[in-house]
Coordinates of C-alpha atoms and ligand atoms in Angstrom, one line a residue:
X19 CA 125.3 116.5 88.3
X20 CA 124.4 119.1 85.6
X21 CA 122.7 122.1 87.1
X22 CA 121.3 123.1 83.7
X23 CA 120.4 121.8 80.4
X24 CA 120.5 123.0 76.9
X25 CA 118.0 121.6 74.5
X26 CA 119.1 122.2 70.8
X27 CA 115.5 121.0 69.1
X28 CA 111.7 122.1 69.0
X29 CA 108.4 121.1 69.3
X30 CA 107.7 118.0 70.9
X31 CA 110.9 116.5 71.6
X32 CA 111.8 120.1 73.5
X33 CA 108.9 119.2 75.4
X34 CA 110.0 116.0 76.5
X35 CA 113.2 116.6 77.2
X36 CA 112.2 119.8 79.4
X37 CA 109.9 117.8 81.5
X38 CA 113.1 115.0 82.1
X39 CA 114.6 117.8 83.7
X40 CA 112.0 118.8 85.6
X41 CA 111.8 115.6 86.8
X42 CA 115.3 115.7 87.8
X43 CA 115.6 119.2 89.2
X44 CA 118.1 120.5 86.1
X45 CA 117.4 124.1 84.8
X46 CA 116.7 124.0 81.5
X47 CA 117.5 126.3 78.7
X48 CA 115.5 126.9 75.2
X49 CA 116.6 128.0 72.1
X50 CA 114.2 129.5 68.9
X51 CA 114.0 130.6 66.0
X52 CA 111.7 133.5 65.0
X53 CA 109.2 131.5 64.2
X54 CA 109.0 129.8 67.3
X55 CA 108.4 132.5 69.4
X56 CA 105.4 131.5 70.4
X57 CA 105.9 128.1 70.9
X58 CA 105.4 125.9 73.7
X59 CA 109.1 124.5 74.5
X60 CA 110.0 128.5 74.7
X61 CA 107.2 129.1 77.8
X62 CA 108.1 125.8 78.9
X63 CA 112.0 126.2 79.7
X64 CA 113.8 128.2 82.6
X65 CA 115.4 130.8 80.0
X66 CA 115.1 131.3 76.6
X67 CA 116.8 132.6 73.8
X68 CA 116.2 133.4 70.2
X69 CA 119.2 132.3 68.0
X70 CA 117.9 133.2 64.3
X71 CA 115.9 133.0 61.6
X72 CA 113.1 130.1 61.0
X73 CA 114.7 128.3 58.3
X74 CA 117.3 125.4 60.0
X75 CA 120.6 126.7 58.7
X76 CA 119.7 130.3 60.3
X77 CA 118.8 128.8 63.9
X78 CA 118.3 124.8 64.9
X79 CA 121.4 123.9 62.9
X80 CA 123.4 127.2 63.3
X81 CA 126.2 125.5 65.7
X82 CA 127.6 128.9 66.0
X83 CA 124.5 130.1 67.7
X84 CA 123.7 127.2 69.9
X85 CA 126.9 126.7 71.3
X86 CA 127.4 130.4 72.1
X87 CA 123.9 130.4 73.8
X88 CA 125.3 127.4 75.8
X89 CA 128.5 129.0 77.3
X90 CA 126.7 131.9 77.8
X91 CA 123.9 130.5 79.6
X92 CA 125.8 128.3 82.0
X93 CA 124.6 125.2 80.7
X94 CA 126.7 122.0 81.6
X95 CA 125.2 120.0 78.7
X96 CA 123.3 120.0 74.9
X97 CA 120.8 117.7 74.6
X98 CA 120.1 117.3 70.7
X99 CA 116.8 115.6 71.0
X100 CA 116.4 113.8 67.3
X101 CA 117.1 115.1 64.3
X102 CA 119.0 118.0 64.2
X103 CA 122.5 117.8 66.0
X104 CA 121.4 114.6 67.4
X105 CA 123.9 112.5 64.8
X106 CA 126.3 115.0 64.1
X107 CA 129.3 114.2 64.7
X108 CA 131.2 117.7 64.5
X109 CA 128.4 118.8 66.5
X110 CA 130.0 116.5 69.6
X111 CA 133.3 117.3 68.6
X112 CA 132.5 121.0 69.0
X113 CA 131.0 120.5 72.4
X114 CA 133.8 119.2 73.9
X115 CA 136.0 121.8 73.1
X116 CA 133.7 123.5 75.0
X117 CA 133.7 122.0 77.9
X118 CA 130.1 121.0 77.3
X119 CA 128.7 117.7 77.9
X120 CA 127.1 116.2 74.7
X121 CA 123.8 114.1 75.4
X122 CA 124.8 111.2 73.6
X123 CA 127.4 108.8 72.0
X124 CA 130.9 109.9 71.1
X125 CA 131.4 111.8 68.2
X126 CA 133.5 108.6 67.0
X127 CA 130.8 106.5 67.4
X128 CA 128.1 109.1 65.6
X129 CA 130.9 108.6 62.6
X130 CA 131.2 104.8 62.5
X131 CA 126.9 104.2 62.7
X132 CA 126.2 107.7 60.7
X133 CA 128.1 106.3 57.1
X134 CA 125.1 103.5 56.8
X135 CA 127.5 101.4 54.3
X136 CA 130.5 101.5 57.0
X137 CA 127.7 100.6 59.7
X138 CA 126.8 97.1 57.6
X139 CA 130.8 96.1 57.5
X140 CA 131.1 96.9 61.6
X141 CA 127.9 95.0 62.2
X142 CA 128.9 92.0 59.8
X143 CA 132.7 91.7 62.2
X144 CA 130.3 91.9 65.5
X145 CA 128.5 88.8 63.9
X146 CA 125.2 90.3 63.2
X147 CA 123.6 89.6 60.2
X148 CA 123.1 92.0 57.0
X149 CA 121.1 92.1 53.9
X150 CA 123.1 90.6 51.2
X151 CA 124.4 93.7 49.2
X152 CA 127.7 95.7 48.1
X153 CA 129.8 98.4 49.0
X154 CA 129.8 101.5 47.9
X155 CA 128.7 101.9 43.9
X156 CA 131.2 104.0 42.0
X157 CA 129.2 104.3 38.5
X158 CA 126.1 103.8 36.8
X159 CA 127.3 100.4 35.2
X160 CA 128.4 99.3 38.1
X161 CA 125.0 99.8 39.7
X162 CA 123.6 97.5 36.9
X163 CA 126.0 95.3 37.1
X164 CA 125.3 94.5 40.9
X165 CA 121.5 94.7 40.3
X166 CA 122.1 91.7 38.1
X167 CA 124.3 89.8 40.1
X168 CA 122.1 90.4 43.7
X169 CA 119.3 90.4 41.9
X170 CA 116.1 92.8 41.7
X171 CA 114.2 93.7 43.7
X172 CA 116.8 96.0 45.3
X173 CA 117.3 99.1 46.7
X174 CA 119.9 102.1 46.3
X175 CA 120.4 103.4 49.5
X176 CA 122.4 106.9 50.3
X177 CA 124.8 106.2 53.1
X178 CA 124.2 109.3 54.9
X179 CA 120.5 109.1 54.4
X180 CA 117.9 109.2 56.9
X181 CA 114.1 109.6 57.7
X182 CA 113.5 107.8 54.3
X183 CA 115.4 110.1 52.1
X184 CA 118.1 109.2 49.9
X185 CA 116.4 105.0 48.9
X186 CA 115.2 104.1 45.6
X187 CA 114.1 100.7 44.7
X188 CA 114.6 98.7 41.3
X189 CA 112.4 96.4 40.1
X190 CA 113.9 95.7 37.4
X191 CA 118.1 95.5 36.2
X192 CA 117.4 98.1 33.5
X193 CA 115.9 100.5 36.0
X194 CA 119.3 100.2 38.3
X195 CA 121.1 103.0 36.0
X196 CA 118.8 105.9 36.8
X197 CA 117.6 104.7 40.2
X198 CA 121.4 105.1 41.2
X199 CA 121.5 108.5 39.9
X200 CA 118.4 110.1 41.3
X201 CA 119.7 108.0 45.1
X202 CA 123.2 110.2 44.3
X203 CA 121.4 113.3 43.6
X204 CA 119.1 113.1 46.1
X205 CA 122.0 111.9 49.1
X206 CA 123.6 114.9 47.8
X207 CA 121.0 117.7 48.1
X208 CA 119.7 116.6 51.5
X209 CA 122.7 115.0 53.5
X210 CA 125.3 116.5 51.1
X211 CA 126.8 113.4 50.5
X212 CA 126.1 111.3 47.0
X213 CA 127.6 107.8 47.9
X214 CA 125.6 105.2 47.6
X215 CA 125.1 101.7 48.2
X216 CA 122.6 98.9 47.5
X217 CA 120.9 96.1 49.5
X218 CA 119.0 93.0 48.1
X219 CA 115.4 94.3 48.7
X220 CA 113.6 91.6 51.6
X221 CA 110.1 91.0 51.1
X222 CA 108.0 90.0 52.6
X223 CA 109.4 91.8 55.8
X224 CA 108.6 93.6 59.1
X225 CA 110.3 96.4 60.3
X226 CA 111.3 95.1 64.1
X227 CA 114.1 97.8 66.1
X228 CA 116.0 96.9 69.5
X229 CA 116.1 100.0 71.8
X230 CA 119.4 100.1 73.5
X231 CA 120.4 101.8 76.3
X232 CA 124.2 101.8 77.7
X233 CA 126.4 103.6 80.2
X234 CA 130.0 104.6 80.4
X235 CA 131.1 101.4 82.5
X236 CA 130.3 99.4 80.0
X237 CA 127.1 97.9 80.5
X238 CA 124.7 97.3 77.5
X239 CA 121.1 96.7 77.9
X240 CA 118.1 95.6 75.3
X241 CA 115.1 97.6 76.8
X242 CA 112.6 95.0 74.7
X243 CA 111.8 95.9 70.7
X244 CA 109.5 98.2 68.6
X245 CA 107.5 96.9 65.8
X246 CA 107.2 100.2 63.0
X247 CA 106.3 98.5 59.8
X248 CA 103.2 100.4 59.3
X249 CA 104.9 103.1 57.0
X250 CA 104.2 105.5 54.2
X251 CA 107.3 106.0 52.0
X252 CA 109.4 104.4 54.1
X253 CA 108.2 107.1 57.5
X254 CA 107.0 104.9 60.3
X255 CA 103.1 105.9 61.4
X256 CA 102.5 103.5 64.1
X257 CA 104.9 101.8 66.1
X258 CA 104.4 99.7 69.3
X259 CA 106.1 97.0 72.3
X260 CA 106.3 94.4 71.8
X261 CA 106.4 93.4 68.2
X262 CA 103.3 91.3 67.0
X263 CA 105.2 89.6 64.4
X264 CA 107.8 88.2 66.8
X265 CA 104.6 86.4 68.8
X266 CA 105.5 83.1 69.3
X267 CA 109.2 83.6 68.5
X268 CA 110.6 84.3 72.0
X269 CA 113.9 81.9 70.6
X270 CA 114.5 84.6 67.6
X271 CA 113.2 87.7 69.8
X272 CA 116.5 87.0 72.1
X273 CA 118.9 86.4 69.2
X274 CA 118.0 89.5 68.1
X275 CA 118.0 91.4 71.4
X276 CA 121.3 89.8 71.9
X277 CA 122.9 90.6 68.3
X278 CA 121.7 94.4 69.3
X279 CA 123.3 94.6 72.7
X280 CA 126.7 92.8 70.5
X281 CA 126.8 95.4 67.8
X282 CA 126.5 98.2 70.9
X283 CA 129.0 96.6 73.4
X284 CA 131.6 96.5 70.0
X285 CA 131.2 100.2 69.3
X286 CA 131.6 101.5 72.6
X287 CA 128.1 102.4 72.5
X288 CA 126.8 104.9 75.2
X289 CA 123.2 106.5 76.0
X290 CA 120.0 105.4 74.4
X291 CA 120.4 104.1 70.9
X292 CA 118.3 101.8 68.3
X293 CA 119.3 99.0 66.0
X294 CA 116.8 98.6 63.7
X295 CA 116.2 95.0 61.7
X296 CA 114.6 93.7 59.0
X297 CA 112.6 90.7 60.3
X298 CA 111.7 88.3 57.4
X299 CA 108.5 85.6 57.8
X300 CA 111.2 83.1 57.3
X301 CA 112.6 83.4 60.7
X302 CA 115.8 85.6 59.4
X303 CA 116.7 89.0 60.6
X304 CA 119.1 91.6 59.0
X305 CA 120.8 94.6 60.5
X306 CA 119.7 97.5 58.5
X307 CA 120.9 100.5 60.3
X308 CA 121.7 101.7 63.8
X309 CA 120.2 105.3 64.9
X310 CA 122.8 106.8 67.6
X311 CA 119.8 108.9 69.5
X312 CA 116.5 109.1 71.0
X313 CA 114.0 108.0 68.6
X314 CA 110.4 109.2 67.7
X315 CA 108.8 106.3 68.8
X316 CA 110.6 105.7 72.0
X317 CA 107.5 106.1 74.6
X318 CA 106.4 102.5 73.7
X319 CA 109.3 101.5 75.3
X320 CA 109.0 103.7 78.2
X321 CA 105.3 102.7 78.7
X322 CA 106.0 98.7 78.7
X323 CA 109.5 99.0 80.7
X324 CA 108.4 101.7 83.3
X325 CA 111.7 103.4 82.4
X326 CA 111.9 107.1 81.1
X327 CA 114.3 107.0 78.6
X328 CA 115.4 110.3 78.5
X329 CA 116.1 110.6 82.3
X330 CA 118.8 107.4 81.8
X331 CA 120.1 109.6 79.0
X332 CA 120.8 112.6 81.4
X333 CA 122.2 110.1 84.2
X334 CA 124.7 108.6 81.6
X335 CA 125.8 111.7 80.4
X336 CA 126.7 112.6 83.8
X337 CA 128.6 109.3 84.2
X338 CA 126.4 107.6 86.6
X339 CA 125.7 103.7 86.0
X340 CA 122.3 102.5 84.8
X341 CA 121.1 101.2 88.1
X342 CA 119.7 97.9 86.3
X343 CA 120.7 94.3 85.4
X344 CA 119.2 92.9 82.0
X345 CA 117.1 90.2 84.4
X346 CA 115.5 93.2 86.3
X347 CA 113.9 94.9 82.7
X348 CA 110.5 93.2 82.5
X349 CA 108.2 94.4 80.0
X350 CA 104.6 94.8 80.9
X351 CA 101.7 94.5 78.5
X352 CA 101.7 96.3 75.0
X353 CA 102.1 99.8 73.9
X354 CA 100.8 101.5 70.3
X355 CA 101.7 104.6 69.2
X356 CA 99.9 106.9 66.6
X357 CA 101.9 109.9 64.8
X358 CA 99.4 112.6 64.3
X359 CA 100.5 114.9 61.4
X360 CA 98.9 118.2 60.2
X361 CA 98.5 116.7 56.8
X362 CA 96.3 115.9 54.4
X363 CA 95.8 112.0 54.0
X364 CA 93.2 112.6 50.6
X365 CA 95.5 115.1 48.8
X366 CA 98.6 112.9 49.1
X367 CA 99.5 113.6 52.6
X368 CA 99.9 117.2 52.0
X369 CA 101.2 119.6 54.7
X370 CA 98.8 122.0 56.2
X371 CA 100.1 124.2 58.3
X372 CA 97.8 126.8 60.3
X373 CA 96.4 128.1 63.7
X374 CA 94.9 125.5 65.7
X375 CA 91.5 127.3 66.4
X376 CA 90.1 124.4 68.8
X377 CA 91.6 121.3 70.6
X378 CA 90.8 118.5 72.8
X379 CA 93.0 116.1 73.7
X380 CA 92.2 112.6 74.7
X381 CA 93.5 111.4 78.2
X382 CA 92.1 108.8 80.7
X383 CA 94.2 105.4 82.6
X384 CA 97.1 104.1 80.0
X385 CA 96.6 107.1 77.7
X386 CA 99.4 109.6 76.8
X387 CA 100.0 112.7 74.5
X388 CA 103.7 114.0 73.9
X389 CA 102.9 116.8 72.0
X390 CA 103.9 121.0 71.6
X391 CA 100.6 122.3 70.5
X392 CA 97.6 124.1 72.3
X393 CA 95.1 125.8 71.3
X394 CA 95.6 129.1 69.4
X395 CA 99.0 127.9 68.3
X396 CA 99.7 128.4 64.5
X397 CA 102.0 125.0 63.3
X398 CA 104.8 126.7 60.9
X399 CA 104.8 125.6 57.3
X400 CA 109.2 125.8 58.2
X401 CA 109.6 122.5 60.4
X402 CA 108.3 118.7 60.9
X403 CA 104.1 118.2 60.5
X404 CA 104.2 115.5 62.8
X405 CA 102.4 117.5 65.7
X406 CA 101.5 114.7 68.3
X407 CA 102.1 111.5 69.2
X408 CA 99.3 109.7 70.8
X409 CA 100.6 106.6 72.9
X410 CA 98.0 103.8 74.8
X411 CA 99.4 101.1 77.5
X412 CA 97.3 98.4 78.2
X413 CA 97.8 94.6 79.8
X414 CA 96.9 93.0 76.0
X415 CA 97.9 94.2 72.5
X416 CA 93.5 93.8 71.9
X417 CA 93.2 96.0 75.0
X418 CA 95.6 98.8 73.7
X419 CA 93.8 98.7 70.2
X420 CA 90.8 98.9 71.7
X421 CA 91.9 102.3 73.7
X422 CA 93.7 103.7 71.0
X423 CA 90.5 103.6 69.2
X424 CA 88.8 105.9 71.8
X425 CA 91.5 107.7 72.2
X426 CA 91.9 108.5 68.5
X427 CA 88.0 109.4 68.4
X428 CA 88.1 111.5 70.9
X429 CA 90.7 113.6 69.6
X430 CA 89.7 116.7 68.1
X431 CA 92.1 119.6 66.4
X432 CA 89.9 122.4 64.5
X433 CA 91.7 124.7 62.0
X434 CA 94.1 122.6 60.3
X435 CA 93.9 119.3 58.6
X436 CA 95.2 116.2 60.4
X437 CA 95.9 112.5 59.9
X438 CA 93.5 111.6 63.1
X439 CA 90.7 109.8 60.8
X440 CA 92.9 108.2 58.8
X441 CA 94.9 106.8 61.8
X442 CA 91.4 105.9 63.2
X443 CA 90.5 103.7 60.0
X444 CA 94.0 102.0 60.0
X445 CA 93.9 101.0 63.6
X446 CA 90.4 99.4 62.4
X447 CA 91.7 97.5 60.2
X448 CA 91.4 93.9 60.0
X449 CA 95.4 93.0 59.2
X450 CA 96.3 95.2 61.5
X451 CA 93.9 93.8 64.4
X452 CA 95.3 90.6 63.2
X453 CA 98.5 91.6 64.2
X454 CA 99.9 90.2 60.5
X455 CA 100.8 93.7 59.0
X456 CA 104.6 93.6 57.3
X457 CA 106.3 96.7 55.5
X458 CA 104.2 96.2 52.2
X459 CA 100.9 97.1 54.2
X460 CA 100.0 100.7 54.1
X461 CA 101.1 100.7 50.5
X462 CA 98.4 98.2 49.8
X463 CA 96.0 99.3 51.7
X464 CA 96.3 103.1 50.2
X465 CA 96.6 101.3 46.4
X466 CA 93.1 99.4 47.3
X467 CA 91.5 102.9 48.3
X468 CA 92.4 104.2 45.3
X469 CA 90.6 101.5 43.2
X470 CA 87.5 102.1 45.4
Ligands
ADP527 P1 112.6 107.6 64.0 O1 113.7 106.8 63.3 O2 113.1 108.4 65.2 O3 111.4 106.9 64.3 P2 112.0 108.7 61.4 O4 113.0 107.8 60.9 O5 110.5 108.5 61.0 O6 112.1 108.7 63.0 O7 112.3 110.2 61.0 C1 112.7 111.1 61.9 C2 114.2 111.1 62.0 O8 114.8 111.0 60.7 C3 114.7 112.4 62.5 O9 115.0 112.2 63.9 C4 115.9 112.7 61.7 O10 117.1 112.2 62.4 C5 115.8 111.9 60.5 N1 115.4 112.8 59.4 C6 114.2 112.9 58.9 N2 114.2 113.7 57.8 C7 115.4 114.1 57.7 C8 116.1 115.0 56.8 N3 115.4 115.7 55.8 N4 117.4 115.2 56.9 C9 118.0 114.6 57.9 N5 117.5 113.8 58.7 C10 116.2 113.5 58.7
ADP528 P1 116.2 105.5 57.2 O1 117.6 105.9 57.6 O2 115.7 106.5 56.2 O3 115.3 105.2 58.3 P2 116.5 102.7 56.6 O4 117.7 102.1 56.1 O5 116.2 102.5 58.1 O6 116.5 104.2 56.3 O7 115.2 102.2 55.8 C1 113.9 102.8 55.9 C2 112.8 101.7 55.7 O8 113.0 101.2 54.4 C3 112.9 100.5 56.6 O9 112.2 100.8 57.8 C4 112.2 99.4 55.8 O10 110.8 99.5 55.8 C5 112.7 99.8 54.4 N1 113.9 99.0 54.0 C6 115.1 99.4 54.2 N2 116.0 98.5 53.8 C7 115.3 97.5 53.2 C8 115.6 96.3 52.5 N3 116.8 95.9 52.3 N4 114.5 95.5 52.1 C9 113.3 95.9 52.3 N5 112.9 97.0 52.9 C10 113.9 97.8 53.4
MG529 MG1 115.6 103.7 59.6

């Protein structure tokens, strides 16, 4: 049993994982940088400590400094929360010489799903299905020469990208040439790694993701799916349990749970992890990446399985067994989630950072808030906008639409811009009511206000 905790992240994932522990009776230790001093996972932990400067490299992803704060503090494990250590694999490698438990797959297993275009080949040889595409590109020709022979639309994909950074689509074969070079550049000045890849672009499509959750004996579970095709630039804004577009498909839904749990049982998957598909309208699903961590949206899940995610994380890290079969997981009624950024939706999504001068925060039966703000805080131009997420449980996907509405209008942040309104006139619209929404929606819908 781990006596105490250390949780290498900020903000609202800090939060949550500090409130597992609580939960569980662990002490839990805080780490921040100086711009954090102020924030909430700081007055929320049992100790905390300041480990450098606010940009990343100087604190959240200083190793150095996290792992000395761990030995020193006593902690028996690192949970990475997302982001940030949370799929590095050195990261892992470094805690074990340690001594310290890492929160979280084997560093081996980080390596083998972390290289996307290695991921496709070990998912094709569990007998999941991929997006027809090619290894990794060497040259610019050769990128043209594969756009013509997939044929466009395509995409260039970085194969250490992540959080939609590093893709580039090509409309057409003459495009391929650059779109491969700014994919390169752009792998190589935010992952620092260039290679790239390319995938047959499937449209129309839905973005449909398997949560997995697996312990050190060997057992694999599917804890239902997550439908997040409602996305700006490939970033998910809403997600929720279970997917609308897999109504009336229960015969592909457990195909898809069951090529999930495959891929995971052949890796030697262990803790909470997510495959994610791409579902097409013509009953055909394609692995598209696997996302070794706990994921943003993962309170749907917890809301329609009764499960808290995080908790099973901490109990598989310590080696205990999940204490479920796959027949006991029923999934109860629908969850929706709404990311509430400080942004700007009418200036292009812009980031406003700034001191929160008033709040209320919705609440009520079936409502939640995962969030690190209150009121007074200043949000810190140096890390994620993404400042809430606002989650409704309710017995029918209508019902939860309906409270998510309320919810959403009875939210109120003063100081700072947010994406509350703008949330509030997707979840009114009338695809997304209709439950019909794919991957190509919010990019239409945005076009069509432009026009107005
Ligand atoms: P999730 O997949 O958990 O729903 P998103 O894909 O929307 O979340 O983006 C958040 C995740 O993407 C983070 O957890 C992080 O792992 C990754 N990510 C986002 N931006 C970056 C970045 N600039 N560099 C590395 N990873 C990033
Ligand atoms: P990231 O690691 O940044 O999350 P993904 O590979 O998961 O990157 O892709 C991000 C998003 O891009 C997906 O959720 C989906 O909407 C879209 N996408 C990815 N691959 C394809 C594809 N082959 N065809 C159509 N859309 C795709
Ligand atoms: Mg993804």
């Amino acid at each position: 049993m781990f006596d105490k905790v250390l949780i290498a992240n900020r903000g609202e994932v800090a939060v949550r994982v500090i409130r597992a522990c609580r939960d569980m009776g662990i002490k839990t230790v805080a780490v921040y940088s100086t711009a954090d001093a102020d924030a909430l996972h700081v007055q929320l932990a049992d100790e905390a400590y300041c480990i450098g400067g606010p940009r990343l490299a100087e604190s959240y992803l200083n190793d150095d400094a996290v792992l000395t704060c761990a030995v020193k503090s006593g902690a028996k494990a690192i949970h990475p929360g997302y982001g940030f250590f949370s799929e590095k694999a050195s990261f892992v490698r470094d805690c074990d010489k340690y001594g310290l438990a890492f929160v979280g797959p084997s560093a081996e297993v980080i390596d083998s799903m972390g290289d996307k275009d290695a991921a496709r080949r070990t998912a094709a040889a569990a007998g999941v299905p991929i997006v027809p595409g090619c290894d990794l590109l060497k040259s610019p020709e050769e990128a043209t020469a594969e756009a013509e022979r997939i044929g466009c639309p395509v995409l260039i994909k970085a194969r250490a990208g992540g959080g939609g950074r590093g893709i580039r689509k090509v409309e057409r074969v003459e495009d391929a040439a650059k779109a491969f070079i700014e994919a390169r550049a752009e792998g190589e000045a935010v992952f620092g790694d260039g290679e790239c890849y390319m995938e047959k672009f499937v449209a129309p499509a839905h973005h449909v993701e398997v949560q997995i959750m697996a312990d050190k004996q060997g057992h694999v579970f599917s804890l239902g799916e997550r439908e997040c095709s409602v996305q700006r630039r490939n970033q998910k804004l809403i997600e929720e349990s279970p997917a609308p577009c897999l109504d009336g498909h229960n015969d592909i839904r457990a195909r898809m749970h069951k090529a999930a749990r495959d891929l995971a049982r052949a890796v030697g998957y262990e803790g909470a992890g997510t495959i994610e598909f791409l579902y097409s309208d013509d009953g055909n699903f394609y692995f598209m990446e696997m996302n070794t961590r706990l994921q943003v949206e993962h309170p749907v899940t917890e809301l329609v399985t009764g499960l808290d995610l995080v908790q099973l994380q901490l109990q598989v890290a310590q080696g205990e067994p999940l204490p479920f079969t796959q027949e006991e997981i029923h999934l109860n009624g629908h969850a929706i989630e709404c990311r509430i950024n400080a942004e700007n939706p009418d200036e292009d999504f812009r980031p406003c950072p700034g001191k929160i001068q008033a709040l209320h925060m919705p609440g009520g039966p079936g409502v939640r808030i995962d969030s690190a703000i209150y009121q007074g805080y200043t949000i810190s131009p140096y890390y994620d906008s993404m400042i809430a997420k606002l989650i409704v449980h309710a017995p029918t996907r209508k019902e939860a639409i309906q409270k998510m509405r309320w919810a959403l209008s009875e939210f109120i942040v003063e100081g700072i811009d947010t994406n509350i309104d703008f949330q509030l006139r997707l979840i009114k619209n009338k695809d997304f009511e209709a439950g019909t929404y794919d991957n190509a929606f919010l990019t239409r819908w945005l076009e069509a206000e432009k026009k107005k």
